[in-house]
Every structure is written in C-alpha cells, then in structure tokens.
PDB file of N, CA and C in Angstrom:
ATOM      1  N   LEU A 137     -16.793  -1.541   3.930  1.00 70.00           N
ATOM      2  CA  LEU A 137     -18.094  -1.193   4.463  1.00 70.00           C
ATOM      3  C   LEU A 137     -18.284  -1.947   5.762  1.00 70.00           C
ATOM      4  N   GLU A 138     -18.526  -1.228   6.824  1.00 75.00           N
ATOM      5  CA  GLU A 138     -18.783  -1.864   8.106  1.00 75.00           C
ATOM      6  C   GLU A 138     -20.265  -2.209   8.178  1.00 75.00           C
ATOM      7  N   VAL A 139     -20.548  -3.474   8.441  1.00 78.00           N
ATOM      8  CA  VAL A 139     -21.939  -3.941   8.477  1.00 78.00           C
ATOM      9  C   VAL A 139     -22.172  -4.777   9.732  1.00 78.00           C
ATOM     10  N   PRO A 140     -23.426  -4.871  10.151  1.00 84.00           N
ATOM     11  CA  PRO A 140     -23.728  -5.755  11.289  1.00 84.00           C
ATOM     12  C   PRO A 140     -23.430  -7.212  10.919  1.00 84.00           C
ATOM     13  N   SER A 141     -23.145  -8.035  11.903  1.00 80.00           N
ATOM     14  CA  SER A 141     -22.772  -9.429  11.645  1.00 80.00           C
ATOM     15  C   SER A 141     -23.897 -10.234  11.004  1.00 80.00           C
ATOM     16  N   ASP A 142     -25.156  -9.798  11.147  1.00 88.00           N
ATOM     17  CA  ASP A 142     -26.259 -10.538  10.542  1.00 88.00           C
ATOM     18  C   ASP A 142     -26.664  -9.992   9.164  1.00 88.00           C
ATOM     19  N   PHE A 143     -25.914  -9.040   8.629  1.00 87.00           N
ATOM     20  CA  PHE A 143     -26.197  -8.456   7.311  1.00 87.00           C
ATOM     21  C   PHE A 143     -26.041  -9.513   6.227  1.00 87.00           C
ATOM     22  N   GLN A 144     -26.983  -9.585   5.298  1.00 87.00           N
ATOM     23  CA  GLN A 144     -26.938 -10.539   4.187  1.00 87.00           C
ATOM     24  C   GLN A 144     -26.895  -9.765   2.869  1.00 87.00           C
ATOM     25  N   PRO A 145     -25.716  -9.610   2.250  1.00 87.00           N
ATOM     26  CA  PRO A 145     -25.643  -8.881   0.974  1.00 87.00           C
ATOM     27  C   PRO A 145     -26.307  -9.677  -0.139  1.00 87.00           C
ATOM     28  N   TYR A 146     -26.710  -8.957  -1.167  1.00 85.00           N
ATOM     29  CA  TYR A 146     -27.378  -9.572  -2.307  1.00 85.00           C
ATOM     30  C   TYR A 146     -26.610  -9.210  -3.574  1.00 85.00           C
ATOM     31  N   ASN A 147     -26.256 -10.191  -4.374  1.00 85.00           N
ATOM     32  CA  ASN A 147     -25.571  -9.980  -5.646  1.00 85.00           C
ATOM     33  C   ASN A 147     -26.615  -9.783  -6.726  1.00 85.00           C
ATOM     34  N   GLY A 148     -26.939  -8.538  -7.018  1.00 87.00           N
ATOM     35  CA  GLY A 148     -28.005  -8.246  -7.965  1.00 87.00           C
ATOM     36  C   GLY A 148     -27.579  -8.219  -9.413  1.00 87.00           C
ATOM     37  N   ASP A 149     -26.281  -8.077  -9.709  1.00 87.00           N
ATOM     38  CA  ASP A 149     -25.856  -7.944 -11.098  1.00 87.00           C
ATOM     39  C   ASP A 149     -24.931  -9.059 -11.583  1.00 87.00           C
ATOM     40  N   GLY A 150     -24.628 -10.027 -10.724  1.00 83.00           N
ATOM     41  CA  GLY A 150     -23.790 -11.154 -11.120  1.00 83.00           C
ATOM     42  C   GLY A 150     -22.304 -10.864 -11.209  1.00 83.00           C
ATOM     43  N   GLU A 151     -21.860  -9.667 -10.817  1.00 80.00           N
ATOM     44  CA  GLU A 151     -20.447  -9.313 -10.924  1.00 80.00           C
ATOM     45  C   GLU A 151     -19.600  -9.794  -9.754  1.00 80.00           C
ATOM     46  N   VAL A 152     -20.222 -10.264  -8.692  1.00 79.00           N
ATOM     47  CA  VAL A 152     -19.492 -10.680  -7.498  1.00 79.00           C
ATOM     48  C   VAL A 152     -19.523 -12.194  -7.395  1.00 79.00           C
ATOM     49  N   ALA A 153     -18.336 -12.787  -7.205  1.00 78.00           N
ATOM     50  CA  ALA A 153     -18.262 -14.244  -7.082  1.00 78.00           C
ATOM     51  C   ALA A 153     -18.807 -14.711  -5.739  1.00 78.00           C
ATOM     52  N   GLU A 154     -18.469 -13.976  -4.666  1.00 81.00           N
ATOM     53  CA  GLU A 154     -18.951 -14.347  -3.341  1.00 81.00           C
ATOM     54  C   GLU A 154     -18.779 -13.180  -2.381  1.00 81.00           C
ATOM     55  N   PHE A 155     -19.503 -13.242  -1.298  1.00 82.00           N
ATOM     56  CA  PHE A 155     -19.356 -12.307  -0.200  1.00 82.00           C
ATOM     57  C   PHE A 155     -18.800 -13.069   0.987  1.00 82.00           C
ATOM     58  N   MET A 156     -17.864 -12.436   1.709  1.00 82.00           N
ATOM     59  CA  MET A 156     -17.288 -13.074   2.887  1.00 82.00           C
ATOM     60  C   MET A 156     -17.270 -12.065   4.027  1.00 82.00           C
ATOM     61  N   LEU A 157     -17.760 -12.459   5.172  1.00 82.00           N
ATOM     62  CA  LEU A 157     -17.690 -11.641   6.368  1.00 82.00           C
ATOM     63  C   LEU A 157     -16.397 -11.991   7.090  1.00 82.00           C
ATOM     64  N   MET A 158     -15.515 -10.982   7.238  1.00 87.00           N
ATOM     65  CA  MET A 158     -14.201 -11.221   7.831  1.00 87.00           C
ATOM     66  C   MET A 158     -13.906 -10.133   8.862  1.00 87.00           C
ATOM     67  N   PRO A 159     -13.250 -10.489   9.958  1.00 90.00           N
ATOM     68  CA  PRO A 159     -12.787  -9.459  10.887  1.00 90.00           C
ATOM     69  C   PRO A 159     -11.759  -8.564  10.174  1.00 90.00           C
ATOM     70  N   MET A 160     -11.700  -7.286  10.559  1.00 90.00           N
ATOM     71  CA  MET A 160     -10.818  -6.349   9.886  1.00 90.00           C
ATOM     72  C   MET A 160      -9.364  -6.790   9.926  1.00 90.00           C
ATOM     73  N   GLU A 161      -8.923  -7.374  11.018  1.00 92.00           N
ATOM     74  CA  GLU A 161      -7.540  -7.836  11.100  1.00 92.00           C
ATOM     75  C   GLU A 161      -7.253  -8.894  10.038  1.00 92.00           C
ATOM     76  N   GLU A 162      -8.224  -9.754   9.778  1.00 95.00           N
ATOM     77  CA  GLU A 162      -8.067 -10.792   8.749  1.00 95.00           C
ATOM     78  C   GLU A 162      -8.066 -10.167   7.353  1.00 95.00           C
ATOM     79  N   VAL A 163      -8.876  -9.142   7.162  1.00 94.00           N
ATOM     80  CA  VAL A 163      -8.916  -8.434   5.876  1.00 94.00           C
ATOM     81  C   VAL A 163      -7.546  -7.817   5.587  1.00 94.00           C
ATOM     82  N   LEU A 164      -6.989  -7.102   6.582  1.00 93.00           N
ATOM     83  CA  LEU A 164      -5.684  -6.471   6.386  1.00 93.00           C
ATOM     84  C   LEU A 164      -4.587  -7.511   6.173  1.00 93.00           C
ATOM     85  N   ASP A 165      -4.667  -8.618   6.878  1.00 93.00           N
ATOM     86  CA  ASP A 165      -3.701  -9.696   6.676  1.00 93.00           C
ATOM     87  C   ASP A 165      -3.791 -10.221   5.245  1.00 93.00           C
ATOM     88  N   SER A 166      -4.995 -10.344   4.726  1.00 94.00           N
ATOM     89  CA  SER A 166      -5.191 -10.807   3.356  1.00 94.00           C
ATOM     90  C   SER A 166      -4.580  -9.823   2.357  1.00 94.00           C
ATOM     91  N   ILE A 167      -4.767  -8.527   2.594  1.00 90.00           N
ATOM     92  CA  ILE A 167      -4.179  -7.529   1.689  1.00 90.00           C
ATOM     93  C   ILE A 167      -2.652  -7.568   1.781  1.00 90.00           C
ATOM     94  N   ARG A 168      -2.135  -7.713   2.977  1.00 88.00           N
ATOM     95  CA  ARG A 168      -0.675  -7.765   3.157  1.00 88.00           C
ATOM     96  C   ARG A 168      -0.058  -8.985   2.477  1.00 88.00           C
ATOM     97  N   ASN A 169      -0.706 -10.129   2.590  1.00 92.00           N
ATOM     98  CA  ASN A 169      -0.090 -11.390   2.194  1.00 92.00           C
ATOM     99  C   ASN A 169      -0.667 -12.050   0.950  1.00 92.00           C
ATOM    100  N   ASP A 170      -1.823 -11.590   0.483  1.00 91.00           N
ATOM    101  CA  ASP A 170      -2.465 -12.220  -0.674  1.00 91.00           C
ATOM    102  C   ASP A 170      -3.147 -11.153  -1.527  1.00 91.00           C
ATOM    103  N   LEU A 171      -2.403 -10.084  -1.819  1.00 88.00           N
ATOM    104  CA  LEU A 171      -2.960  -8.943  -2.534  1.00 88.00           C
ATOM    105  C   LEU A 171      -3.514  -9.321  -3.907  1.00 88.00           C
ATOM    106  N   ALA A 172      -2.967 -10.350  -4.524  1.00 87.00           N
ATOM    107  CA  ALA A 172      -3.436 -10.756  -5.851  1.00 87.00           C
ATOM    108  C   ALA A 172      -4.911 -11.159  -5.849  1.00 87.00           C
ATOM    109  N   GLN A 173      -5.463 -11.476  -4.683  1.00 87.00           N
ATOM    110  CA  GLN A 173      -6.879 -11.839  -4.589  1.00 87.00           C
ATOM    111  C   GLN A 173      -7.802 -10.616  -4.590  1.00 87.00           C
ATOM    112  N   TRP A 174      -7.218  -9.417  -4.520  1.00 87.00           N
ATOM    113  CA  TRP A 174      -7.992  -8.178  -4.419  1.00 87.00           C
ATOM    114  C   TRP A 174      -7.908  -7.372  -5.699  1.00 87.00           C
ATOM    115  N   LYS A 175      -9.037  -6.778  -6.107  1.00 84.00           N
ATOM    116  CA  LYS A 175      -8.999  -5.791  -7.173  1.00 84.00           C
ATOM    117  C   LYS A 175      -8.307  -4.559  -6.599  1.00 84.00           C
ATOM    118  N   PRO A 176      -7.462  -3.876  -7.378  1.00 83.00           N
ATOM    119  CA  PRO A 176      -6.743  -2.716  -6.847  1.00 83.00           C
ATOM    120  C   PRO A 176      -7.643  -1.661  -6.214  1.00 83.00           C
ATOM    121  N   ASN A 177      -8.772  -1.349  -6.848  1.00 84.00           N
ATOM    122  CA  ASN A 177      -9.655  -0.326  -6.275  1.00 84.00           C
ATOM    123  C   ASN A 177     -10.279  -0.803  -4.964  1.00 84.00           C
ATOM    124  N   SER A 178     -10.517  -2.079  -4.830  1.00 87.00           N
ATOM    125  CA  SER A 178     -11.072  -2.616  -3.583  1.00 87.00           C
ATOM    126  C   SER A 178     -10.037  -2.562  -2.466  1.00 87.00           C
ATOM    127  N   ALA A 179      -8.784  -2.914  -2.787  1.00 89.00           N
ATOM    128  CA  ALA A 179      -7.721  -2.867  -1.782  1.00 89.00           C
ATOM    129  C   ALA A 179      -7.523  -1.443  -1.279  1.00 89.00           C
ATOM    130  N   LEU A 180      -7.525  -0.463  -2.190  1.00 88.00           N
ATOM    131  CA  LEU A 180      -7.377   0.938  -1.773  1.00 88.00           C
ATOM    132  C   LEU A 180      -8.520   1.373  -0.872  1.00 88.00           C
ATOM    133  N   THR A 181      -9.723   0.940  -1.192  1.00 91.00           N
ATOM    134  CA  THR A 181     -10.884   1.285  -0.377  1.00 91.00           C
ATOM    135  C   THR A 181     -10.758   0.712   1.018  1.00 91.00           C
ATOM    136  N   VAL A 182     -10.306  -0.523   1.120  1.00 92.00           N
ATOM    137  CA  VAL A 182     -10.129  -1.171   2.427  1.00 92.00           C
ATOM    138  C   VAL A 182      -9.044  -0.464   3.230  1.00 92.00           C
ATOM    139  N   VAL A 183      -7.926  -0.135   2.584  1.00 92.00           N
ATOM    140  CA  VAL A 183      -6.845   0.545   3.294  1.00 92.00           C
ATOM    141  C   VAL A 183      -7.314   1.913   3.784  1.00 92.00           C
ATOM    142  N   ASP A 184      -8.047   2.637   2.959  1.00 92.00           N
ATOM    143  CA  ASP A 184      -8.587   3.928   3.373  1.00 92.00           C
ATOM    144  C   ASP A 184      -9.523   3.759   4.574  1.00 92.00           C
ATOM    145  N   PHE A 185     -10.402   2.773   4.526  1.00 92.00           N
ATOM    146  CA  PHE A 185     -11.302   2.481   5.647  1.00 92.00           C
ATOM    147  C   PHE A 185     -10.500   2.176   6.906  1.00 92.00           C
ATOM    148  N   ALA A 186      -9.449   1.361   6.759  1.00 93.00           N
ATOM    149  CA  ALA A 186      -8.628   0.967   7.908  1.00 93.00           C
ATOM    150  C   ALA A 186      -7.960   2.180   8.551  1.00 93.00           C
ATOM    151  N   VAL A 187      -7.510   3.115   7.740  1.00 94.00           N
ATOM    152  CA  VAL A 187      -6.898   4.331   8.279  1.00 94.00           C
ATOM    153  C   VAL A 187      -7.958   5.186   8.976  1.00 94.00           C
ATOM    154  N   ARG A 188      -9.069   5.413   8.316  1.00 92.00           N
ATOM    155  CA  ARG A 188     -10.119   6.277   8.886  1.00 92.00           C
ATOM    156  C   ARG A 188     -10.714   5.724  10.174  1.00 92.00           C
ATOM    157  N   HIS A 189     -10.681   4.400  10.340  1.00 93.00           N
ATOM    158  CA  HIS A 189     -11.279   3.780  11.527  1.00 93.00           C
ATOM    159  C   HIS A 189     -10.242   3.294  12.536  1.00 93.00           C
ATOM    160  N   GLY A 190      -8.976   3.657  12.343  1.00 94.00           N
ATOM    161  CA  GLY A 190      -7.943   3.389  13.327  1.00 94.00           C
ATOM    162  C   GLY A 190      -7.322   2.012  13.308  1.00 94.00           C
ATOM    163  N   TYR A 191      -7.608   1.197  12.298  1.00 94.00           N
ATOM    164  CA  TYR A 191      -6.976  -0.121  12.203  1.00 94.00           C
ATOM    165  C   TYR A 191      -5.519   0.013  11.755  1.00 94.00           C
ATOM    166  N   ILE A 192      -5.239   1.077  11.002  1.00 93.00           N
ATOM    167  CA  ILE A 192      -3.879   1.469  10.658  1.00 93.00           C
ATOM    168  C   ILE A 192      -3.720   2.871  11.231  1.00 93.00           C
ATOM    169  N   GLY A 193      -2.748   3.043  12.130  1.00 93.00           N
ATOM    170  CA  GLY A 193      -2.601   4.322  12.807  1.00 93.00           C
ATOM    171  C   GLY A 193      -1.180   4.822  12.836  1.00 93.00           C
ATOM    172  N   PRO A 194      -0.979   5.990  13.447  1.00 94.00           N
ATOM    173  CA  PRO A 194       0.343   6.619  13.490  1.00 94.00           C
ATOM    174  C   PRO A 194       1.450   5.747  14.072  1.00 94.00           C
ATOM    175  N   ASP A 195       1.112   4.767  14.876  1.00 95.00           N
ATOM    176  CA  ASP A 195       2.129   3.876  15.440  1.00 95.00           C
ATOM    177  C   ASP A 195       2.596   2.807  14.464  1.00 95.00           C
ATOM    178  N   ASP A 196       1.892   2.634  13.345  1.00 90.00           N
ATOM    179  CA  ASP A 196       2.278   1.656  12.329  1.00 90.00           C
ATOM    180  C   ASP A 196       3.397   2.224  11.460  1.00 90.00           C
ATOM    181  N   ASP A 197       4.376   1.390  11.135  1.00 89.00           N
ATOM    182  CA  ASP A 197       5.565   1.834  10.399  1.00 89.00           C
ATOM    183  C   ASP A 197       5.256   2.559   9.094  1.00 89.00           C
ATOM    184  N   GLU A 198       4.294   2.088   8.347  1.00 88.00           N
ATOM    185  CA  GLU A 198       4.008   2.642   7.022  1.00 88.00           C
ATOM    186  C   GLU A 198       2.887   3.692   7.022  1.00 88.00           C
ATOM    187  N   TYR A 199       2.430   4.112   8.186  1.00 91.00           N
ATOM    188  CA  TYR A 199       1.275   5.017   8.276  1.00 91.00           C
ATOM    189  C   TYR A 199       1.468   6.291   7.455  1.00 91.00           C
ATOM    190  N   ASN A 200       2.591   6.982   7.631  1.00 91.00           N
ATOM    191  CA  ASN A 200       2.796   8.255   6.922  1.00 91.00           C
ATOM    192  C   ASN A 200       2.791   8.064   5.417  1.00 91.00           C
ATOM    193  N   GLU A 201       3.466   7.032   4.942  1.00 88.00           N
ATOM    194  CA  GLU A 201       3.493   6.780   3.507  1.00 88.00           C
ATOM    195  C   GLU A 201       2.108   6.408   2.982  1.00 88.00           C
ATOM    196  N   ILE A 202       1.409   5.558   3.708  1.00 88.00           N
ATOM    197  CA  ILE A 202       0.064   5.135   3.285  1.00 88.00           C
ATOM    198  C   ILE A 202      -0.877   6.330   3.220  1.00 88.00           C
ATOM    199  N   THR A 203      -0.910   7.144   4.262  1.00 90.00           N
ATOM    200  CA  THR A 203      -1.839   8.282   4.265  1.00 90.00           C
ATOM    201  C   THR A 203      -1.459   9.296   3.203  1.00 90.00           C
ATOM    202  N   HIS A 204      -0.173   9.488   2.976  1.00 88.00           N
ATOM    203  CA  HIS A 204       0.248  10.405   1.912  1.00 88.00           C
ATOM    204  C   HIS A 204      -0.233   9.903   0.553  1.00 88.00           C
ATOM    205  N   LEU A 205       0.000   8.629   0.267  1.00 84.00           N
ATOM    206  CA  LEU A 205      -0.392   8.083  -1.029  1.00 84.00           C
ATOM    207  C   LEU A 205      -1.907   8.073  -1.214  1.00 84.00           C
ATOM    208  N   LEU A 206      -2.654   7.834  -0.144  1.00 85.00           N
ATOM    209  CA  LEU A 206      -4.111   7.841  -0.251  1.00 85.00           C
ATOM    210  C   LEU A 206      -4.654   9.226  -0.567  1.00 85.00           C
ATOM    211  N   ARG A 207      -3.996  10.264  -0.063  1.00 84.00           N
ATOM    212  CA  ARG A 207      -4.520  11.626  -0.178  1.00 84.00           C
ATOM    213  C   ARG A 207      -3.867  12.479  -1.252  1.00 84.00           C
ATOM    214  N   ALA A 208      -2.699  12.071  -1.731  1.00 79.00           N
ATOM    215  CA  ALA A 208      -1.918  12.935  -2.609  1.00 79.00           C
ATOM    216  C   ALA A 208      -2.344  12.888  -4.079  1.00 79.00           C
ATOM    217  N   GLY A 209      -3.138  11.913  -4.438  1.00 68.00           N
ATOM    218  CA  GLY A 209      -3.521  11.793  -5.840  1.00 68.00           C
ATOM    219  C   GLY A 209      -2.343  11.390  -6.718  1.00 68.00           C
ATOM    220  N   VAL A 210      -1.430  10.629  -6.162  1.00 61.00           N
ATOM    221  CA  VAL A 210      -0.249  10.208  -6.903  1.00 61.00           C
ATOM    222  C   VAL A 210      -0.530   8.938  -7.687  1.00 61.00           C
ATOM    223  N   ASP A 211       0.373   8.637  -8.593  1.00 66.00           N
ATOM    224  CA  ASP A 211       0.276   7.425  -9.397  1.00 66.00           C
ATOM    225  C   ASP A 211       0.362   6.200  -8.490  1.00 66.00           C
ATOM    226  N   VAL A 212      -0.638   5.353  -8.524  1.00 58.00           N
ATOM    227  CA  VAL A 212      -0.644   4.138  -7.711  1.00 58.00           C
ATOM    228  C   VAL A 212      -0.544   2.891  -8.590  1.00 58.00           C
ATOM    229  N   SER A 213       0.125   3.036  -9.738  1.00 63.00           N
ATOM    230  CA  SER A 213       0.293   1.877 -10.615  1.00 63.00           C
ATOM    231  C   SER A 213       1.083   0.778  -9.926  1.00 63.00           C
ATOM    232  N   TRP A 214       1.880   1.144  -8.913  1.00 59.00           N
ATOM    233  CA  TRP A 214       2.614   0.146  -8.130  1.00 59.00           C
ATOM    234  C   TRP A 214       1.654  -0.859  -7.508  1.00 59.00           C
ATOM    235  N   LEU A 215       0.417  -0.425  -7.206  1.00 57.00           N
ATOM    236  CA  LEU A 215      -0.546  -1.337  -6.610  1.00 57.00           C
ATOM    237  C   LEU A 215      -0.955  -2.410  -7.611  1.00 57.00           C
ATOM    238  N   THR A 216      -1.060  -2.041  -8.879  1.00 56.00           N
ATOM    239  CA  THR A 216      -1.393  -3.026  -9.901  1.00 56.00           C
ATOM    240  C   THR A 216      -0.278  -4.057 -10.008  1.00 56.00           C
ATOM    241  N   GLN A 217       0.977  -3.610  -9.931  1.00 56.00           N
ATOM    242  CA  GLN A 217       2.091  -4.549  -9.965  1.00 56.00           C
ATOM    243  C   GLN A 217       2.032  -5.469  -8.761  1.00 56.00           C
ATOM    244  N   MET A 218       1.727  -4.929  -7.595  1.00 51.00           N
ATOM    245  CA  MET A 218       1.616  -5.734  -6.392  1.00 51.00           C
ATOM    246  C   MET A 218       0.441  -6.692  -6.505  1.00 51.00           C
ATOM    247  N   HIS A 219      -0.604  -6.271  -7.202  1.00 48.00           N
ATOM    248  CA  HIS A 219      -1.798  -7.080  -7.399  1.00 48.00           C
ATOM    249  C   HIS A 219      -1.461  -8.379  -8.133  1.00 48.00           C
ATOM    250  N   HIS A 220      -0.384  -8.347  -8.881  1.00 49.00           N
ATOM    251  CA  HIS A 220      -0.032  -9.516  -9.691  1.00 49.00           C
ATOM    252  C   HIS A 220       1.040 -10.390  -9.055  1.00 49.00           C
ATOM    253  N   GLY A 221       1.016 -10.488  -7.700  1.00 50.00           N
ATOM    254  CA  GLY A 221       1.826 -11.525  -7.106  1.00 50.00           C
ATOM    255  C   GLY A 221       2.829 -11.150  -6.054  1.00 50.00           C
ATOM    256  N   THR A 222       3.090  -9.893  -5.830  1.00 48.00           N
ATOM    257  CA  THR A 222       4.046  -9.570  -4.781  1.00 48.00           C
ATOM    258  C   THR A 222       3.301  -9.265  -3.491  1.00 48.00           C
ATOM    259  N   THR A 223       4.032  -9.023  -2.426  1.00 47.00           N
ATOM    260  CA  THR A 223       3.392  -8.759  -1.146  1.00 47.00           C
ATOM    261  C   THR A 223       3.393  -7.272  -0.832  1.00 47.00           C
ATOM    262  N   CYS A 224       2.575  -6.893   0.105  1.00 50.00           N
ATOM    263  CA  CYS A 224       2.389  -5.506   0.505  1.00 50.00           C
ATOM    264  C   CYS A 224       2.694  -5.352   1.974  1.00 50.00           C
ATOM    265  N   THR A 225       3.352  -4.266   2.336  1.00 48.00           N
ATOM    266  CA  THR A 225       3.607  -3.973   3.735  1.00 48.00           C
ATOM    267  C   THR A 225       2.634  -2.902   4.197  1.00 48.00           C
ATOM    268  N   LEU A 226       1.806  -3.251   5.161  1.00 50.00           N
ATOM    269  CA  LEU A 226       0.881  -2.266   5.735  1.00 50.00           C
ATOM    270  C   LEU A 226       1.173  -2.162   7.209  1.00 50.00           C
TER     271      LEU A 226
END
C-alpha cells in the first residue's frame, strides 16, 4: 500500500506486531534477503505492487517468471518453503 510519509496506521485488532515505513527498494531487498520475516501472502502482495508500479520491470532478470507466476494461478507452495529460511531472487 502506497501511503504518504506522514500516514499513521492504527492496529485495531492486535494482529500486527508493528508498522514500519520503508522505501520500496528496502522492502524488495528485505523480501530478497530475509523472506522468512514475511508472511507468504504479504510477500506476494508486495511483489505484485512492485510489478504494477514499475519497481520490478521487463529489464529485471526474473520479470517474466514473476509476472507469469503472479497471474497464472499456479501452485506457489515454493514461496512457503522460501518463507522458512531460503533466499529469493527478484
């Protein structure tokens, strides 16, 4: 979710440990190198946002594979495996 820098989110249901405002490049770096810190559905949402807003584009090595997997409705159980300690190439 793209928000203004002065936006203050509110945790109304207690399900969120914390909110962090991060530049998109830092977010993608975190997904690439520390995927275990992300819930799988959250990581997919961020990657989709990055593609739609041009942070990941046709010049990126994995662009075709990423966009195919995001749109094809294929099994993404590999993301759960990656969530548990391996790294991701974006």
